[in-house]
PDB file of C-alpha atoms in Angstrom:
ATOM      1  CA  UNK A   1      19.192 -29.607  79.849  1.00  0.00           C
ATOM      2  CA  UNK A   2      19.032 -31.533  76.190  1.00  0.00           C
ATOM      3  CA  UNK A   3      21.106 -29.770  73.702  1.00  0.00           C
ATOM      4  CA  UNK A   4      21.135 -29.416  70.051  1.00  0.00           C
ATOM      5  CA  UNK A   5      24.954 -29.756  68.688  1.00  0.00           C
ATOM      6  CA  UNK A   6      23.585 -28.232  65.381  1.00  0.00           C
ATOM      7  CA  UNK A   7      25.018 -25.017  65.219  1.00  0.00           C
ATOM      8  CA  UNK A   8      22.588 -22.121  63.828  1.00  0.00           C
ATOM      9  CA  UNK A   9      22.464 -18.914  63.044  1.00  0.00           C
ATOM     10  CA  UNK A  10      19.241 -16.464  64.177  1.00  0.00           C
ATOM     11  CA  UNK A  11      18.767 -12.816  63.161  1.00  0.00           C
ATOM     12  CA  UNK A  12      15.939 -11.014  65.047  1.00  0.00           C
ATOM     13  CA  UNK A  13      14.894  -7.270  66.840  1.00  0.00           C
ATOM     14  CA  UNK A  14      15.883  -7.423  70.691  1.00  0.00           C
ATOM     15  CA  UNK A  15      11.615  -7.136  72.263  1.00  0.00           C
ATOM     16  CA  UNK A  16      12.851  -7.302  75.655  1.00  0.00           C
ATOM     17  CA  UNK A  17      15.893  -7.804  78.037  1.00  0.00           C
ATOM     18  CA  UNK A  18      14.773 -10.629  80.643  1.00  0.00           C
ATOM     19  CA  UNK A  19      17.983 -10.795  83.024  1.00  0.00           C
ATOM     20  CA  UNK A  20      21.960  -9.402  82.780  1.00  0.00           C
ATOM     21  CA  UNK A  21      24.129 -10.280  85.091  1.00  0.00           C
ATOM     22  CA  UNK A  22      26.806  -7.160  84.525  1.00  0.00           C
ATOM     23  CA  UNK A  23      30.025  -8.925  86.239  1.00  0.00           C
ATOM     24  CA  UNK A  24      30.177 -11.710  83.244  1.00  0.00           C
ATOM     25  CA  UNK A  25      27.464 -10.254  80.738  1.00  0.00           C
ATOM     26  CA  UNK A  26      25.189 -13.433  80.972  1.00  0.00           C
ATOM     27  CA  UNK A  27      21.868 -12.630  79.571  1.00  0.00           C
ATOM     28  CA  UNK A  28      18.422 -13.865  78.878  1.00  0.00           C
ATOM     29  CA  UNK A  29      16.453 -11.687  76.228  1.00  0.00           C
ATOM     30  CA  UNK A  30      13.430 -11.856  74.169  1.00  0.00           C
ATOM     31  CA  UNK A  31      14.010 -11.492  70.423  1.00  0.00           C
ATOM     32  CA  UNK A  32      11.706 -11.510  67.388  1.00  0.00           C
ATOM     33  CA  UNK A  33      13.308 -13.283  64.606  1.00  0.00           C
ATOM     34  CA  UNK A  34      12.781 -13.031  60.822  1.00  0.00           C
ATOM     35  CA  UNK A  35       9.138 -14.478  60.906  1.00  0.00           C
ATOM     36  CA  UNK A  36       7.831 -12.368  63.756  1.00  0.00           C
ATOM     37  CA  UNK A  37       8.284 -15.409  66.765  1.00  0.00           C
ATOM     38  CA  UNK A  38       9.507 -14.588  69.806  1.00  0.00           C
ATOM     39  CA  UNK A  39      12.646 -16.569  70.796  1.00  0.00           C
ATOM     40  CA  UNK A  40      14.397 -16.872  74.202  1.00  0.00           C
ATOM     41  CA  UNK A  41      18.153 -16.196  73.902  1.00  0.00           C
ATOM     42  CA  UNK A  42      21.137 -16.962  76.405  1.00  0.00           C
ATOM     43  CA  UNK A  43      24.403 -16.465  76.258  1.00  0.00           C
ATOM     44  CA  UNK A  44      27.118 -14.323  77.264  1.00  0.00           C
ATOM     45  CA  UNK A  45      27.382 -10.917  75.055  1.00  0.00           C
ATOM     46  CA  UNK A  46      27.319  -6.896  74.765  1.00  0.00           C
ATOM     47  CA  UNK A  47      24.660  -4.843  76.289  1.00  0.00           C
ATOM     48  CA  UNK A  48      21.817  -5.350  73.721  1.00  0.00           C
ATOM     49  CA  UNK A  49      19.092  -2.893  74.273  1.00  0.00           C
ATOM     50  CA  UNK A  50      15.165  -2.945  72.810  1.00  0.00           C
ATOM     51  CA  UNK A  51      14.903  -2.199  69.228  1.00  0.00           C
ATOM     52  CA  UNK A  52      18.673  -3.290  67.822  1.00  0.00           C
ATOM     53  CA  UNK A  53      18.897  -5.818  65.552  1.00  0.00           C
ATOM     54  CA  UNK A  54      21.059  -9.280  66.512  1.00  0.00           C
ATOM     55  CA  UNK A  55      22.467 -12.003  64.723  1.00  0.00           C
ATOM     56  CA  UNK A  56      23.319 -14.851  66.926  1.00  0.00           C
ATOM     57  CA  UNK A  57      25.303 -18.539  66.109  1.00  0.00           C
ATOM     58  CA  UNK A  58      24.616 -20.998  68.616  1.00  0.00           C
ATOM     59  CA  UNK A  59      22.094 -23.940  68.953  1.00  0.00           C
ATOM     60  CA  UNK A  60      18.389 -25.032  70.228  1.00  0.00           C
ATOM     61  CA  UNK A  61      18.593 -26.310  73.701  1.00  0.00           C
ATOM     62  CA  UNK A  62      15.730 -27.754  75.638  1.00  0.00           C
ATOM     63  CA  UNK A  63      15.758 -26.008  79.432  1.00  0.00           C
ATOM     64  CA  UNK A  64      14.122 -28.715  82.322  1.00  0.00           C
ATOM     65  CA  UNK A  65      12.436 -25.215  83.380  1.00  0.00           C
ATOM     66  CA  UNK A  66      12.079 -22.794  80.593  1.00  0.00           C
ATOM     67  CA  UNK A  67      11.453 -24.708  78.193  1.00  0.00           C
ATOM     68  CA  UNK A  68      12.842 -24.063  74.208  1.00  0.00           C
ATOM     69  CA  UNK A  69      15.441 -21.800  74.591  1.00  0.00           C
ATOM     70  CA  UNK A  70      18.785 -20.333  71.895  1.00  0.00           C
ATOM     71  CA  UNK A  71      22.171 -20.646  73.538  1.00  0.00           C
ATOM     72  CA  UNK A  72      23.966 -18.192  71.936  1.00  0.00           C
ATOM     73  CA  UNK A  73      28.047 -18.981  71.371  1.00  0.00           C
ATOM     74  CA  UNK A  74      28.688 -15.672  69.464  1.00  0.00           C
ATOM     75  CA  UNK A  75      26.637 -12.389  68.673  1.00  0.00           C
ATOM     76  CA  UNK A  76      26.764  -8.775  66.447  1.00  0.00           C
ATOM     77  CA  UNK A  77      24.789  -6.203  67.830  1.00  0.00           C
ATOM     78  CA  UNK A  78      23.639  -4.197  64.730  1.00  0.00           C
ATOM     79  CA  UNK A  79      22.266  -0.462  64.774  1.00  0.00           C
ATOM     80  CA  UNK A  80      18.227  -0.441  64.821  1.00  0.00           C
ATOM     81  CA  UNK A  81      17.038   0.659  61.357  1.00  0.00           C
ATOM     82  CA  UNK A  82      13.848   1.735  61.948  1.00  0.00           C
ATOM     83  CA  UNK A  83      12.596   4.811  63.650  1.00  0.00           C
ATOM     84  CA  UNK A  84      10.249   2.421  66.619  1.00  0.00           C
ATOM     85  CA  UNK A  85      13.878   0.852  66.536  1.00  0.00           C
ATOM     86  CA  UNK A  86      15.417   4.019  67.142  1.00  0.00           C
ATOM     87  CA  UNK A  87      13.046   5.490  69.553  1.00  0.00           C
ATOM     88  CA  UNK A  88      13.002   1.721  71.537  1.00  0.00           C
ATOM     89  CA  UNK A  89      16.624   1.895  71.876  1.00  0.00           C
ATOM     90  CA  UNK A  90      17.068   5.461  72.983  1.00  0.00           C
ATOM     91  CA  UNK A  91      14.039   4.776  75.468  1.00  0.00           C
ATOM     92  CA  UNK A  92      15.557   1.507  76.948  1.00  0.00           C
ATOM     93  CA  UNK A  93      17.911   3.926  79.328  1.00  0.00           C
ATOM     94  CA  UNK A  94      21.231   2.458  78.021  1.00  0.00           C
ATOM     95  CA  UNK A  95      22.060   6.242  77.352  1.00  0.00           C
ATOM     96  CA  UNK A  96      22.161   8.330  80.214  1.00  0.00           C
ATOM     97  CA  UNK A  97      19.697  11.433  80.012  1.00  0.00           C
ATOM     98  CA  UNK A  98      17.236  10.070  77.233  1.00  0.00           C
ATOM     99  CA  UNK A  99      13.670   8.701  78.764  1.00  0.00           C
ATOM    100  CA  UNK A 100      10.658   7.875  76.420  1.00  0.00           C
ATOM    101  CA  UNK A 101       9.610  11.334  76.076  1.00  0.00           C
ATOM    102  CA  UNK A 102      13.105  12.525  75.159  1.00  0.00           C
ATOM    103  CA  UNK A 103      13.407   9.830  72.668  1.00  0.00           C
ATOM    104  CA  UNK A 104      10.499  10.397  70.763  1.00  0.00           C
ATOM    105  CA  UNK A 105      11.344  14.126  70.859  1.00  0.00           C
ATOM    106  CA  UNK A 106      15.052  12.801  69.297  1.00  0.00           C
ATOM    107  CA  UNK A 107      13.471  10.758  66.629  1.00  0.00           C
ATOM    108  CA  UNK A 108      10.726  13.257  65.321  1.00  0.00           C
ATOM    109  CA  UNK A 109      13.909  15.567  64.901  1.00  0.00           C
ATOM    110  CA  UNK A 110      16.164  14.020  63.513  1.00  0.00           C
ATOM    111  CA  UNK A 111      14.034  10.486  61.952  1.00  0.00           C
ATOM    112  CA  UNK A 112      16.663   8.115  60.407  1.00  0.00           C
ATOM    113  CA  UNK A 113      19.536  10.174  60.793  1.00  0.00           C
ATOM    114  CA  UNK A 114      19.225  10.013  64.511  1.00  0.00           C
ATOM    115  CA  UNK A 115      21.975   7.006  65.142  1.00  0.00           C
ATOM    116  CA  UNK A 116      24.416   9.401  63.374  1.00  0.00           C
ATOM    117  CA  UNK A 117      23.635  12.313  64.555  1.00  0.00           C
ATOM    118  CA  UNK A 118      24.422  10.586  67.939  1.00  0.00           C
ATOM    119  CA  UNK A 119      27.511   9.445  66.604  1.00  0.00           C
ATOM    120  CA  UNK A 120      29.027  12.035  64.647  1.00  0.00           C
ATOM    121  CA  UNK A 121      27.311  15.684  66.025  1.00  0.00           C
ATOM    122  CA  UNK A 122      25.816  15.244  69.085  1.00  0.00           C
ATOM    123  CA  UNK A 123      25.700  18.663  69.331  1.00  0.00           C
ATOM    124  CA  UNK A 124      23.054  19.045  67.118  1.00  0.00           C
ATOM    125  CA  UNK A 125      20.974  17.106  69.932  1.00  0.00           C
ATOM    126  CA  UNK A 126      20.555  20.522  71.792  1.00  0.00           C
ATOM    127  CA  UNK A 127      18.190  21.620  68.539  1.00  0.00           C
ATOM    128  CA  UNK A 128      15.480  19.438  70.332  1.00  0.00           C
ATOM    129  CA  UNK A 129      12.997  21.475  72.400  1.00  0.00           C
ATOM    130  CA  UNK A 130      14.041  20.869  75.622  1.00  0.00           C
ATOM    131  CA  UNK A 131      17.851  19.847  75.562  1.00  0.00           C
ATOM    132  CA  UNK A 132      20.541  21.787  76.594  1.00  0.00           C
ATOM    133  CA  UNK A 133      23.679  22.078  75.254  1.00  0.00           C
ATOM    134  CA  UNK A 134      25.072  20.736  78.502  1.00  0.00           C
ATOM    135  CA  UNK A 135      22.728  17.443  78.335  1.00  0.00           C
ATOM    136  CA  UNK A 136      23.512  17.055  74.800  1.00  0.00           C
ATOM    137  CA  UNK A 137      27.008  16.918  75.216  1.00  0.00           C
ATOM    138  CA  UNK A 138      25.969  14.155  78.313  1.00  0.00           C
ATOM    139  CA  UNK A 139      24.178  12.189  75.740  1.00  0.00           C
ATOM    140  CA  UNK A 140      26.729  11.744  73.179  1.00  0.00           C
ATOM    141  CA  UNK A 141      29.056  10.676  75.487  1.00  0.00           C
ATOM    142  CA  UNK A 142      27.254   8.310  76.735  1.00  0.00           C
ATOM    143  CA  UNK A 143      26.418   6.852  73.565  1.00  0.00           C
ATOM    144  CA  UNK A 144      30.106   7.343  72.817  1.00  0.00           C
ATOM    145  CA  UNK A 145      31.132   5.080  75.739  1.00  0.00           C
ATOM    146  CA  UNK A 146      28.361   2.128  74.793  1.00  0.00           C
ATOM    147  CA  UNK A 147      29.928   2.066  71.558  1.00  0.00           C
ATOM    148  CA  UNK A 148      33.527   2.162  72.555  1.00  0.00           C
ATOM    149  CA  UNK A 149      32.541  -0.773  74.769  1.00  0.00           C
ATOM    150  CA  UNK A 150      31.286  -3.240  72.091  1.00  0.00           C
ATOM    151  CA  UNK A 151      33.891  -2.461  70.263  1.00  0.00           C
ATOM    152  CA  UNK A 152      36.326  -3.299  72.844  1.00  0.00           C
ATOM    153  CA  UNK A 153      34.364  -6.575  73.056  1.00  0.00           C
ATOM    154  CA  UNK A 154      34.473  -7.478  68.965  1.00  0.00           C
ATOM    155  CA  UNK A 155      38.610  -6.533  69.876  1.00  0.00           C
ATOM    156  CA  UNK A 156      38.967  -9.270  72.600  1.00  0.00           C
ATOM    157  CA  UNK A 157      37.165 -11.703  71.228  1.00  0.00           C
ATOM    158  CA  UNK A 158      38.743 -11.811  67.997  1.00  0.00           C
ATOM    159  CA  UNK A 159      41.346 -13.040  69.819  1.00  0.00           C
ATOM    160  CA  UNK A 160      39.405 -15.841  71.172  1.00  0.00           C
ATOM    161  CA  UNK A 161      38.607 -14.095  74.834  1.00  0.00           C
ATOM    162  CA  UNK A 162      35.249 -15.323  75.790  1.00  0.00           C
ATOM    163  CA  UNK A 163      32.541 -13.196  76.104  1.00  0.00           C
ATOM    164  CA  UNK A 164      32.569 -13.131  79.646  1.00  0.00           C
ATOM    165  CA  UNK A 165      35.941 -12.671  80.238  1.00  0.00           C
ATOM    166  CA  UNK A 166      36.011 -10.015  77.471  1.00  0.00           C
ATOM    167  CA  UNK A 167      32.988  -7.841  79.922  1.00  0.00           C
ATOM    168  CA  UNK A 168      34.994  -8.280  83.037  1.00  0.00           C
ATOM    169  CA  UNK A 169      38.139  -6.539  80.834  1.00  0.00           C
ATOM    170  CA  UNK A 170      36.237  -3.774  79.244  1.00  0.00           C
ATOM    171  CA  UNK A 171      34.523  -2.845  82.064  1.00  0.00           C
ATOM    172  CA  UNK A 172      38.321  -2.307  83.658  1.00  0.00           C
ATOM    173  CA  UNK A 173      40.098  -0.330  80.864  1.00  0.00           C
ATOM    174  CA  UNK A 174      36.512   1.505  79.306  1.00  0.00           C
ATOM    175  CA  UNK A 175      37.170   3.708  76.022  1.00  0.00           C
ATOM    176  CA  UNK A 176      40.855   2.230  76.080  1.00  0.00           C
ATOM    177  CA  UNK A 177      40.683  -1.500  76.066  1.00  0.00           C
ATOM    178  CA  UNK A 178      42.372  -1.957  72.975  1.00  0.00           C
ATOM    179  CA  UNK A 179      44.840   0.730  73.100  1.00  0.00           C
ATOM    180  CA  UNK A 180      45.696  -0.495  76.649  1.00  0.00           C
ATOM    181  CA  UNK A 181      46.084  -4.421  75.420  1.00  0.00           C
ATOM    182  CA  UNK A 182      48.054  -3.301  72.255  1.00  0.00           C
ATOM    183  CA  UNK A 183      50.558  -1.850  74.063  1.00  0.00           C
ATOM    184  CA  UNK A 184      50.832  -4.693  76.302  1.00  0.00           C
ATOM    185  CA  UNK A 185      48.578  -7.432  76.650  1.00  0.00           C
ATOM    186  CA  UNK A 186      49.918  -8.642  79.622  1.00  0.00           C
ATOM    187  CA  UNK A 187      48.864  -5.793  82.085  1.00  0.00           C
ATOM    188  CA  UNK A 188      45.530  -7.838  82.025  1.00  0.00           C
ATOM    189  CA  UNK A 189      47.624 -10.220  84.322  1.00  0.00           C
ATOM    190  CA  UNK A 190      47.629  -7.596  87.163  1.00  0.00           C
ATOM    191  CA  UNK A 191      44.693  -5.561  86.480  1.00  0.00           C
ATOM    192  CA  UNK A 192      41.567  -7.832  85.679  1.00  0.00           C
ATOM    193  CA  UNK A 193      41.056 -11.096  88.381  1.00  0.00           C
ATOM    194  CA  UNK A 194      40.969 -14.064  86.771  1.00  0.00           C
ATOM    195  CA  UNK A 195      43.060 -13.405  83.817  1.00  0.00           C
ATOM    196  CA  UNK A 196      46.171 -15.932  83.863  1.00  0.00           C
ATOM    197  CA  UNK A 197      49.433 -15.433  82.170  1.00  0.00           C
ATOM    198  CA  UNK A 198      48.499 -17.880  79.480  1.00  0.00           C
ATOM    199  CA  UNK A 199      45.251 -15.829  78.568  1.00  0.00           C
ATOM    200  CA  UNK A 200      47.490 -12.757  78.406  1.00  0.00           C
ATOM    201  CA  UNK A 201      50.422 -14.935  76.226  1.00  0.00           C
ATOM    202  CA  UNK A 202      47.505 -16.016  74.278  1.00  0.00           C
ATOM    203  CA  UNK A 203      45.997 -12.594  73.159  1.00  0.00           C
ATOM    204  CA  UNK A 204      49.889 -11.804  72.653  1.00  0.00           C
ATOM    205  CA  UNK A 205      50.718 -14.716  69.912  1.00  0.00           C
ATOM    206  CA  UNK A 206      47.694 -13.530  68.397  1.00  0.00           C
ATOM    207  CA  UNK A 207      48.417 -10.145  67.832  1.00  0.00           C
ATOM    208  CA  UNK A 208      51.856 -11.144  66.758  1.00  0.00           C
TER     209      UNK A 208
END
């Protein structure tokens, strides 16, 4: 594989998820950047479903197989801002309860409003014909518990954990990664395989 030490930064719509590998996060997507070209990207980072927005830093490399592909060292996940955004995202089954008929009932609802809605009153998801109270509630917590996940992600790796390491972590503690690792950061020692103690000491001198 040739690489491109040139480091870049791409900002593009997710089209498609390729391949995730949920242990470590890897991932191969499809995502149309700024001029409407589809571009391959790899790398190791949050659940990114069809319809969000990405910006990735990372750099060209030239796969023996697969041809032109974006290695991606570091990603945001942003929101989708537009209502086939909204409606790809909600369709993509990263929520629990929501299939492409539901989402298209959730975004002639509630339009641009939806992502908060979801956010802030999922309640309010049981005024769509054919939700329940009882799914709506299942919705927003599913959305609830994507979110606290990436956010548990931006949390490790801010402290330099790599992306992969920082899945394998989240996926042990959930909602309360970074409560969990402020208390003590060196639990991760006994509860996630393959932490060391100098990963753990690591996060600690970070956090001061």
């Amino acid at each position: 594989m040739e690489e491109n030490k040139e480091l870049t930064v791409l900002e593009g719509t997710v089209d498609s998820v390729v391949f995730r590998n949920e242990e470590n996060g890897y991932t191969v997507l499809r995502l149309r950047d700024e001029n409407g070209e589809g571009v391959t990207v790899v790398g190791c980072f949050p659940y990114a479903a069809p319809g969000e927005s990405m910006i990735v830093s990372g750099n060209w490399v030239s796969h023996s197989v697969h041809g032109r592909q974006f290695k991606a060292a570091s990603c945001e996940v942003l929101a989708p801002s537009t209502l086939l955004g909204i409606e790809r995202y909600l369709a993509s089954g990263l929520i629990r309860g929501v299939g492409a008929a539901t989402a298209r009932l959730i975004v002639q609802e509630f339009g641009l409003e939806t992502m908060d809605i979801l956010s802030q009153q999922p309640h309010r998801l049981s005024e769509v014909p054919g939700i329940g109270v009882k799914r709506a509630k299942q919705i927003g917590d599913s959305f609830r518990e994507q979110y606290a996940t990436r956010q548990a992600m931006i949390f490790l790796q801010a402290y330099g954990v790599t992306p992969g390491m920082a899945v394998k972590i989240s996926k042990v503690y959930g909602e309360r990664t970074r409560e969990v690792i402020q208390q003590n950061p060196y639990r991760l020692v006994e509860d996630v395989e393959g932490v060391g103690f100098l990963t753990a000491d690591g996060i600690a001198l970070s956090m001061g």
